[in-house]
Structures are given as structure tokens and as C-alpha cells.
PDB file of C-alpha atoms and ligand atoms in Angstrom:
ATOM      1  CA  UNK A 143      74.078 115.161  91.586  1.00 38.00           C
ATOM      2  CA  UNK A 144      72.719 115.205  94.793  1.00 38.00           C
ATOM      3  CA  UNK A 145      69.034 114.644  95.384  1.00 40.00           C
ATOM      4  CA  UNK A 146      66.699 117.545  97.011  1.00 37.00           C
ATOM      5  CA  UNK A 147      65.409 116.087 100.286  1.00 36.00           C
ATOM      6  CA  UNK A 148      61.538 116.089  99.966  1.00 36.00           C
ATOM      7  CA  UNK A 149      59.215 117.335 102.478  1.00 36.00           C
ATOM      8  CA  UNK A 150      57.504 113.741 103.935  1.00 36.00           C
ATOM      9  CA  UNK A 151      53.531 113.770 104.497  1.00 37.00           C
ATOM     10  CA  UNK A 152      52.582 116.134 107.075  1.00 37.00           C
ATOM     11  CA  UNK A 153      55.177 118.515 105.893  1.00 38.00           C
ATOM     12  CA  UNK A 154      58.109 117.461 107.887  1.00 42.00           C
ATOM     13  CA  UNK A 155      61.750 117.681 106.320  1.00 43.00           C
ATOM     14  CA  UNK A 156      63.528 114.042 106.396  1.00 46.00           C
ATOM     15  CA  UNK A 157      66.437 114.447 108.687  1.00 45.00           C
ATOM     16  CA  UNK A 158      69.783 115.205 106.480  1.00 46.00           C
ATOM     17  CA  UNK A 159      71.827 111.789 106.486  1.00 45.00           C
ATOM     18  CA  UNK A 160      75.050 111.960 108.357  1.00 48.00           C
ATOM     19  CA  UNK A 161      78.025 110.266 106.920  1.00 50.00           C
ATOM     20  CA  UNK A 162      80.554 108.823 109.594  1.00 47.00           C
ATOM     21  CA  UNK A 163      83.665 110.851 109.200  1.00 48.00           C
ATOM     22  CA  UNK A 164      86.115 109.645 106.751  1.00 51.00           C
ATOM     23  CA  UNK A 165      89.213 108.215 107.876  1.00 46.00           C
ATOM     24  CA  UNK A 166      92.365 110.231 106.872  1.00 45.00           C
ATOM     25  CA  UNK A 167      94.029 108.689 103.644  1.00 45.00           C
ATOM     26  CA  UNK A 168      96.844 106.122 105.057  1.00 46.00           C
ATOM     27  CA  UNK A 169     100.346 107.584 104.778  1.00 47.00           C
ATOM     28  CA  UNK A 170     103.117 106.579 103.084  1.00 48.00           C
ATOM     29  CA  UNK A 171     106.703 107.576 103.139  1.00 48.00           C
ATOM     30  CA  UNK A 172     106.532 109.455  99.857  1.00 50.00           C
ATOM     31  CA  UNK A 173     103.309 111.704 100.723  1.00 48.00           C
ATOM     32  CA  UNK A 174     104.175 112.409 104.215  1.00 47.00           C
ATOM     33  CA  UNK A 175     106.948 115.245 103.584  1.00 47.00           C
ATOM     34  CA  UNK A 176     104.528 117.416 101.597  1.00 49.00           C
ATOM     35  CA  UNK A 177     102.418 117.976 104.661  1.00 51.00           C
ATOM     36  CA  UNK A 178     102.920 121.861 105.702  1.00 54.00           C
ATOM     37  CA  UNK A 179     102.084 121.420 109.164  1.00 60.00           C
ATOM     38  CA  UNK A 180     104.604 118.616 110.113  1.00 69.00           C
ATOM     39  CA  UNK A 181     107.721 119.803 111.990  1.00 84.00           C
ATOM     40  CA  UNK A 182     110.357 117.263 112.185  1.00 91.00           C
ATOM     41  CA  UNK A 183     110.544 115.137 115.375  1.00 95.00           C
ATOM     42  CA  UNK A 184     114.337 115.158 116.843  1.00 97.00           C
ATOM     43  CA  UNK A 185     116.095 111.925 116.154  1.00 97.00           C
ATOM     44  CA  UNK A 186     116.578 110.856 119.641  1.00 97.00           C
ATOM     45  CA  UNK A 187     112.778 110.994 120.346  1.00 97.00           C
ATOM     46  CA  UNK A 188     112.161 108.793 117.093  1.00 98.00           C
ATOM     47  CA  UNK A 189     114.883 106.324 118.146  1.00 98.00           C
ATOM     48  CA  UNK A 190     113.414 106.243 121.919  1.00 98.00           C
ATOM     49  CA  UNK A 191     110.015 105.746 120.039  1.00 98.00           C
ATOM     50  CA  UNK A 192     111.230 103.204 117.796  1.00 98.00           C
ATOM     51  CA  UNK A 193     112.931 101.120 120.576  1.00 97.00           C
ATOM     52  CA  UNK A 194     109.302  99.712 121.306  1.00 96.00           C
ATOM     53  CA  UNK A 195     108.180  99.204 117.708  1.00 97.00           C
ATOM     54  CA  UNK A 196     105.785  96.423 117.401  1.00 97.00           C
ATOM     55  CA  UNK A 197     104.027  97.971 114.242  1.00 96.00           C
ATOM     56  CA  UNK A 198     104.855  94.558 112.729  1.00 96.00           C
ATOM     57  CA  UNK A 199     105.669  90.971 113.937  1.00 96.00           C
ATOM     58  CA  UNK A 200     109.393  91.585 113.104  1.00 97.00           C
ATOM     59  CA  UNK A 201     110.000  93.649 116.777  1.00 97.00           C
ATOM     60  CA  UNK A 202     108.955  90.722 118.723  1.00 96.00           C
ATOM     61  CA  UNK A 203     111.592  88.070 116.968  1.00 94.00           C
ATOM     62  CA  UNK A 204     114.601  90.622 116.580  1.00 97.00           C
ATOM     63  CA  UNK A 205     117.013  91.388 119.706  1.00 98.00           C
ATOM     64  CA  UNK A 206     116.709  95.168 119.190  1.00 98.00           C
ATOM     65  CA  UNK A 207     115.580  98.036 116.966  1.00 98.00           C
ATOM     66  CA  UNK A 208     118.702  99.133 114.797  1.00 98.00           C
ATOM     67  CA  UNK A 209     118.160 102.571 114.311  1.00 98.00           C
ATOM     68  CA  UNK A 210     120.478 104.884 111.952  1.00 98.00           C
ATOM     69  CA  UNK A 211     123.370 106.373 112.941  1.00 98.00           C
ATOM     70  CA  UNK A 212     125.973 109.327 111.755  1.00 98.00           C
ATOM     71  CA  UNK A 213     125.479 113.390 111.212  1.00 98.00           C
ATOM     72  CA  UNK A 214     122.764 114.690 112.525  1.00 97.00           C
ATOM     73  CA  UNK A 215     122.591 117.016 109.657  1.00 97.00           C
ATOM     74  CA  UNK A 216     124.401 114.841 106.768  1.00 98.00           C
ATOM     75  CA  UNK A 217     124.143 115.916 103.640  1.00 98.00           C
ATOM     76  CA  UNK A 218     123.967 112.442 102.140  1.00 98.00           C
ATOM     77  CA  UNK A 219     121.591 109.710 103.780  1.00 98.00           C
ATOM     78  CA  UNK A 220     122.568 106.071 102.643  1.00 98.00           C
ATOM     79  CA  UNK A 221     119.730 103.435 103.357  1.00 98.00           C
ATOM     80  CA  UNK A 222     119.715  99.659 103.217  1.00 98.00           C
ATOM     81  CA  UNK A 223     117.350  96.897 103.449  1.00 98.00           C
ATOM     82  CA  UNK A 224     117.562  95.844 107.282  1.00 98.00           C
ATOM     83  CA  UNK A 225     119.963  95.235 110.102  1.00 98.00           C
ATOM     84  CA  UNK A 226     121.795  91.654 109.560  1.00 98.00           C
ATOM     85  CA  UNK A 227     122.768  89.084 112.156  1.00 97.00           C
ATOM     86  CA  UNK A 228     125.567  91.405 113.786  1.00 98.00           C
ATOM     87  CA  UNK A 229     123.695  94.891 113.494  1.00 98.00           C
ATOM     88  CA  UNK A 230     120.863  92.916 115.508  1.00 98.00           C
ATOM     89  CA  UNK A 231     123.246  91.936 117.953  1.00 98.00           C
ATOM     90  CA  UNK A 232     125.243  94.904 118.336  1.00 98.00           C
ATOM     91  CA  UNK A 233     122.236  97.291 117.782  1.00 98.00           C
ATOM     92  CA  UNK A 234     124.225  99.276 115.079  1.00 98.00           C
ATOM     93  CA  UNK A 235     123.673  99.552 111.364  1.00 98.00           C
ATOM     94  CA  UNK A 236     126.161  98.258 108.727  1.00 98.00           C
ATOM     95  CA  UNK A 237     128.532  96.663 111.246  1.00 98.00           C
ATOM     96  CA  UNK A 238     128.552  93.195 109.461  1.00 98.00           C
ATOM     97  CA  UNK A 239     130.024  91.589 106.355  1.00 98.00           C
ATOM     98  CA  UNK A 240     127.753  94.268 104.023  1.00 98.00           C
ATOM     99  CA  UNK A 241     129.025  96.964 106.313  1.00 98.00           C
ATOM    100  CA  UNK A 242     132.796  96.598 105.771  1.00 98.00           C
ATOM    101  CA  UNK A 243     132.095  96.026 102.177  1.00 98.00           C
ATOM    102  CA  UNK A 244     130.467  99.465 102.348  1.00 98.00           C
ATOM    103  CA  UNK A 245     133.265 100.764 104.575  1.00 98.00           C
ATOM    104  CA  UNK A 246     135.632  99.583 101.911  1.00 98.00           C
ATOM    105  CA  UNK A 247     133.930 101.484  99.211  1.00 98.00           C
ATOM    106  CA  UNK A 248     133.297 104.788 101.447  1.00 98.00           C
ATOM    107  CA  UNK A 249     137.373 104.668 101.807  1.00 98.00           C
ATOM    108  CA  UNK A 250     137.849 104.005  97.935  1.00 98.00           C
ATOM    109  CA  UNK A 251     136.030 106.976  97.480  1.00 98.00           C
ATOM    110  CA  UNK A 252     137.389 109.135 100.450  1.00 97.00           C
ATOM    111  CA  UNK A 253     134.399 109.459 102.224  1.00 98.00           C
ATOM    112  CA  UNK A 254     133.874 109.946 105.921  1.00 98.00           C
ATOM    113  CA  UNK A 255     131.341 107.353 107.259  1.00 98.00           C
ATOM    114  CA  UNK A 256     130.806 110.007 110.249  1.00 98.00           C
ATOM    115  CA  UNK A 257     129.683 112.680 107.723  1.00 97.00           C
ATOM    116  CA  UNK A 258     127.072 110.340 106.306  1.00 98.00           C
ATOM    117  CA  UNK A 259     123.682 109.393 108.243  1.00 98.00           C
ATOM    118  CA  UNK A 260     123.513 105.778 107.570  1.00 98.00           C
ATOM    119  CA  UNK A 261     120.198 103.846 108.087  1.00 98.00           C
ATOM    120  CA  UNK A 262     117.901 101.012 107.124  1.00 98.00           C
ATOM    121  CA  UNK A 263     114.280 100.753 105.295  1.00 98.00           C
ATOM    122  CA  UNK A 264     113.478  98.210 107.951  1.00 98.00           C
ATOM    123  CA  UNK A 265     114.712  98.524 111.418  1.00 98.00           C
ATOM    124  CA  UNK A 266     114.530  94.804 112.641  1.00 98.00           C
ATOM    125  CA  UNK A 267     116.243  91.786 111.801  1.00 97.00           C
ATOM    126  CA  UNK A 268     113.783  89.497 109.595  1.00 96.00           C
ATOM    127  CA  UNK A 269     115.016  86.014 109.735  1.00 95.00           C
ATOM    128  CA  UNK A 270     114.366  82.276 110.013  1.00 95.00           C
ATOM    129  CA  UNK A 271     116.028  79.615 112.018  1.00 94.00           C
ATOM    130  CA  UNK A 272     117.797  77.043 110.289  1.00 95.00           C
ATOM    131  CA  UNK A 273     119.074  74.881 113.217  1.00 95.00           C
ATOM    132  CA  UNK A 274     121.158  77.366 115.334  1.00 92.00           C
ATOM    133  CA  UNK A 275     121.665  79.833 112.247  1.00 95.00           C
ATOM    134  CA  UNK A 276     119.395  82.928 111.540  1.00 96.00           C
ATOM    135  CA  UNK A 277     119.242  83.269 108.149  1.00 95.00           C
ATOM    136  CA  UNK A 278     118.095  86.526 106.698  1.00 96.00           C
ATOM    137  CA  UNK A 279     114.818  87.054 104.860  1.00 96.00           C
ATOM    138  CA  UNK A 280     113.616  89.707 102.880  1.00 97.00           C
ATOM    139  CA  UNK A 281     111.485  91.938 104.430  1.00 97.00           C
ATOM    140  CA  UNK A 282     107.822  91.834 102.724  1.00 96.00           C
ATOM    141  CA  UNK A 283     105.820  94.931 101.521  1.00 96.00           C
ATOM    142  CA  UNK A 284     103.701  95.337 104.776  1.00 97.00           C
ATOM    143  CA  UNK A 285     107.112  95.439 106.501  1.00 98.00           C
ATOM    144  CA  UNK A 286     108.516  97.816 104.721  1.00 98.00           C
ATOM    145  CA  UNK A 287     105.293 100.091 104.627  1.00 98.00           C
ATOM    146  CA  UNK A 288     105.077  99.692 108.658  1.00 98.00           C
ATOM    147  CA  UNK A 289     108.759 100.981 108.876  1.00 98.00           C
ATOM    148  CA  UNK A 290     108.228 103.683 106.321  1.00 98.00           C
ATOM    149  CA  UNK A 291     107.481 106.142 108.633  1.00 98.00           C
ATOM    150  CA  UNK A 292     110.514 105.494 111.191  1.00 98.00           C
ATOM    151  CA  UNK A 293     112.665 106.305 107.727  1.00 98.00           C
ATOM    152  CA  UNK A 294     110.350 109.214 106.871  1.00 98.00           C
ATOM    153  CA  UNK A 295     111.117 110.874 110.365  1.00 98.00           C
ATOM    154  CA  UNK A 296     114.576 110.442 109.803  1.00 98.00           C
ATOM    155  CA  UNK A 297     114.774 112.033 106.575  1.00 98.00           C
ATOM    156  CA  UNK A 298     112.934 114.932 108.136  1.00 97.00           C
ATOM    157  CA  UNK A 299     114.945 115.450 110.979  1.00 98.00           C
ATOM    158  CA  UNK A 300     118.341 114.826 108.909  1.00 98.00           C
ATOM    159  CA  UNK A 301     117.020 117.075 106.101  1.00 97.00           C
ATOM    160  CA  UNK A 302     119.555 115.562 103.703  1.00 97.00           C
ATOM    161  CA  UNK A 303     120.206 117.090 100.282  1.00 97.00           C
ATOM    162  CA  UNK A 304     120.150 113.255  98.427  1.00 98.00           C
ATOM    163  CA  UNK A 305     119.835 109.578  99.600  1.00 98.00           C
ATOM    164  CA  UNK A 306     121.286 106.559  98.199  1.00 98.00           C
ATOM    165  CA  UNK A 307     119.377 103.516  98.096  1.00 98.00           C
ATOM    166  CA  UNK A 308     121.420 100.184  98.648  1.00 98.00           C
ATOM    167  CA  UNK A 309     119.098  97.589  96.957  1.00 98.00           C
ATOM    168  CA  UNK A 310     115.361  96.952  95.999  1.00 98.00           C
ATOM    169  CA  UNK A 311     114.089  96.933  99.539  1.00 98.00           C
ATOM    170  CA  UNK A 312     115.392 100.380 100.404  1.00 98.00           C
ATOM    171  CA  UNK A 313     114.214 101.985  96.638  1.00 98.00           C
ATOM    172  CA  UNK A 314     110.962 100.763  97.314  1.00 98.00           C
ATOM    173  CA  UNK A 315     110.636 102.232 100.698  1.00 98.00           C
ATOM    174  CA  UNK A 316     112.075 105.531  99.118  1.00 98.00           C
ATOM    175  CA  UNK A 317     109.943 105.643  96.210  1.00 98.00           C
ATOM    176  CA  UNK A 318     106.826 104.168  97.158  1.00 96.00           C
ATOM    177  CA  UNK A 319     107.219 101.712  94.096  1.00 96.00           C
ATOM    178  CA  UNK A 320     109.048  98.724  93.048  1.00 96.00           C
ATOM    179  CA  UNK A 321     112.568  99.690  91.273  1.00 97.00           C
ATOM    180  CA  UNK A 322     114.258  97.553  89.061  1.00 98.00           C
ATOM    181  CA  UNK A 323     117.805  97.819  90.684  1.00 98.00           C
ATOM    182  CA  UNK A 324     119.666  96.441  87.757  1.00 97.00           C
ATOM    183  CA  UNK A 325     118.349  98.555  85.214  1.00 97.00           C
ATOM    184  CA  UNK A 326     118.166 101.617  87.208  1.00 98.00           C
ATOM    185  CA  UNK A 327     121.116 101.728  89.196  1.00 98.00           C
ATOM    186  CA  UNK A 328     123.395 104.254  88.987  1.00 98.00           C
ATOM    187  CA  UNK A 329     120.469 106.686  88.175  1.00 97.00           C
ATOM    188  CA  UNK A 330     118.917 109.424  90.079  1.00 98.00           C
ATOM    189  CA  UNK A 331     115.435 109.124  90.719  1.00 98.00           C
ATOM    190  CA  UNK A 332     113.193 111.937  92.219  1.00 98.00           C
ATOM    191  CA  UNK A 333     110.743 111.605  95.017  1.00 97.00           C
ATOM    192  CA  UNK A 334     107.536 114.004  94.840  1.00 91.00           C
ATOM    193  CA  UNK A 335     109.045 115.851  97.769  1.00 92.00           C
ATOM    194  CA  UNK A 336     111.963 116.978  95.634  1.00 95.00           C
ATOM    195  CA  UNK A 337     114.674 114.669  97.060  1.00 97.00           C
ATOM    196  CA  UNK A 338     116.995 112.740  94.545  1.00 98.00           C
ATOM    197  CA  UNK A 339     117.807 109.295  95.040  1.00 98.00           C
ATOM    198  CA  UNK A 340     120.362 107.174  93.875  1.00 98.00           C
ATOM    199  CA  UNK A 341     119.874 103.878  93.172  1.00 98.00           C
ATOM    200  CA  UNK A 342     122.143 101.007  93.301  1.00 98.00           C
ATOM    201  CA  UNK A 343     123.085  97.458  94.667  1.00 98.00           C
ATOM    202  CA  UNK A 344     123.138  96.428  98.199  1.00 98.00           C
ATOM    203  CA  UNK A 345     126.442  95.348  99.401  1.00 98.00           C
ATOM    204  CA  UNK A 346     125.166  91.464 100.139  1.00 97.00           C
ATOM    205  CA  UNK A 347     124.275  91.290  96.542  1.00 97.00           C
ATOM    206  CA  UNK A 348     127.900  91.722  95.862  1.00 97.00           C
ATOM    207  CA  UNK A 349     129.025  89.243  98.400  1.00 97.00           C
ATOM    208  CA  UNK A 350     126.744  86.869  96.964  1.00 95.00           C
ATOM    209  CA  UNK A 351     128.097  87.518  93.408  1.00 94.00           C
ATOM    210  CA  UNK A 352     130.567  85.213  91.663  1.00 95.00           C
ATOM    211  CA  UNK A 353     133.628  85.643  93.287  1.00 95.00           C
ATOM    212  CA  UNK A 354     135.536  85.649  90.085  1.00 95.00           C
ATOM    213  CA  UNK A 355     133.469  89.178  89.028  1.00 96.00           C
ATOM    214  CA  UNK A 356     133.668  90.467  92.473  1.00 96.00           C
ATOM    215  CA  UNK A 357     136.679  92.839  92.275  1.00 96.00           C
ATOM    216  CA  UNK A 358     134.933  94.284  88.731  1.00 97.00           C
ATOM    217  CA  UNK A 359     131.733  94.484  90.256  1.00 97.00           C
ATOM    218  CA  UNK A 360     133.032  96.169  93.253  1.00 98.00           C
ATOM    219  CA  UNK A 361     134.733  98.993  91.065  1.00 98.00           C
ATOM    220  CA  UNK A 362     131.186  99.352  89.163  1.00 98.00           C
ATOM    221  CA  UNK A 363     129.336  99.770  92.528  1.00 98.00           C
ATOM    222  CA  UNK A 364     132.016 102.193  93.612  1.00 98.00           C
ATOM    223  CA  UNK A 365     131.339 104.484  90.667  1.00 98.00           C
ATOM    224  CA  UNK A 366     127.603 104.293  90.995  1.00 98.00           C
ATOM    225  CA  UNK A 367     128.160 105.510  94.640  1.00 98.00           C
ATOM    226  CA  UNK A 368     130.567 108.084  93.334  1.00 98.00           C
ATOM    227  CA  UNK A 369     127.721 109.753  91.579  1.00 98.00           C
ATOM    228  CA  UNK A 370     126.788 111.222  94.825  1.00 98.00           C
ATOM    229  CA  UNK A 371     130.453 112.602  95.472  1.00 97.00           C
ATOM    230  CA  UNK A 372     128.961 116.144  94.522  1.00 94.00           C
ATOM    231  CA  UNK A 373     126.378 115.751  97.593  1.00 95.00           C
ATOM    232  CA  UNK A 374     129.094 115.881  99.830  1.00 92.00           C
ATOM    233  CA  UNK A 375     130.673 119.035  99.101  1.00 84.00           C
ATOM    234  CA  UNK A 376     128.915 122.062 101.327  1.00 71.00           C
ATOM    235  CA  UNK A 377     127.772 124.707  98.822  1.00 68.00           C
TER     236      UNK A 377
HETATM  237  N1  URA B 549     122.222  95.262 105.656  1.00 73.43           N
HETATM  238  C1  URA B 549     121.930  96.227 105.750  1.00 73.43           C
HETATM  239  O1  URA B 549     120.628  96.684 104.636  1.00 73.43           O
HETATM  240  N2  URA B 549     121.883  97.005 106.501  1.00 73.43           N
HETATM  241  C2  URA B 549     122.660  96.800 107.622  1.00 73.43           C
HETATM  242  O2  URA B 549     122.817  97.545 108.367  1.00 73.43           O
HETATM  243  C3  URA B 549     123.558  95.698 107.476  1.00 73.43           C
HETATM  244  C4  URA B 549     123.139  94.677 106.257  1.00 73.43           C
END
């Protein structure tokens, strides 16, 4: 309850205390789309802005920002973790070993890569040097959060009917919470903005797995991805 401001001696009223204006709440990837006033920014504009991003330390260490690519109004958006070594050098997502495995899965499903929008939760290659080799490092929460508005910008601009999260980083960024990929894989989750997110493994996890079980794991991964097949059909 607020206390009445009583007149001081001499009958003068005490000036009403003023509070500094409250800062707007920090935006996350999840709550951004609920704002009714926001209009999507064009992909080309976002891409140009992200090219100079220094909102976390990764930008200064990478060769370039790796922006998403594919159909500008794709019905399905596939989100990975971050560019790898090759993607960092070439400047395109999913063009290294993990990308080749993804291409193999898309071919098995009969999906056209150009009809999908492919991107990453984090737009710069996080790595550490071991000798001359650049070793992948998993992005941290702060890096995921710093990049979340770029991913949200892509979602707003492309307007996919559904998304696929490849691995924990993508799932965390899209859902705004940690996701247990092994127990939630092959399931549709729903974001507060209503968009559906299918969670499955990251292709690198398959590449790192036991070679003896690789073919079986690949088939299981493809059947996870197949759950998004209906999304690609125009309605
Ligand atoms: N891994 C990812 O998550 N994204 C890429 O673009 C390449 C490898």
C-alpha cells in the first residue's frame, strides 16, 4: 500500500518522489514475436547488420559472420548450432562434414535443400587453437542469448510454419530453456509464439558416434527428420 504524503510543517507538501524510468525487460528469442508492433526486418538488411556484430566476443575471433541461406519464405527452417571451421572460411552454413551428412539425410528424404531455410543459433565459429588446428567449442549461454535476436529476425522474416532444432544449442535458443535432446528427440515442442519445433540430434553427434552403429543412427535420425515432412507440403 502507498503511504499518503503528509503536509510538512508550514503546510507545504513534500514533492512526490520520482522513480527513474524502468528499463524495458530484456528480450529473449521467445518473447520477441509476441510484440504486435514489430514488423519483420528484411533478411538482406539483417544480414548486413549481422556482418559487423560484436555483441559477444566471438565475432572478433571468427573469419566472418555466417548468415542463414535458403528459401526466403521457406515453410521449414532447420537450425544448427554454429558454423564450423569450413563454414567460417566459406561464409555459408552446413558446407562442411556435418553439412554433408545433412545433405545425405535431405537426399534420403527427397527434400530439396533450396526449399528449406538453413541457419544456426550462433552466427560465429567458436573455437580454440590447438597448434594450427581450430577446434570447435560449444557456445555458452551468453553467446546463445546474444545471437538470439538474429535468429528471431530470421524467423520473423522467413515466417516458417515449423522449425527443426539440430542439437541442444539450437533447441535451447529456440525454446528459451535447456532441452534434453536424447529424451525429447523426435517430438514436436511448441514455442509461446505457437511455432512448432522438432528436436533431434546434431549431425556432428552422429559423426562422433560409434562407427559400428553409425548407419543405424543415421536411419533413426532420418526418421526423426521425416516427422517434419508434412510441413514442406503446400496446403
Ligand atoms: N554445424 C552447425 O551447427 N552448423 C553449421 O553450419 C555447420 C556445422
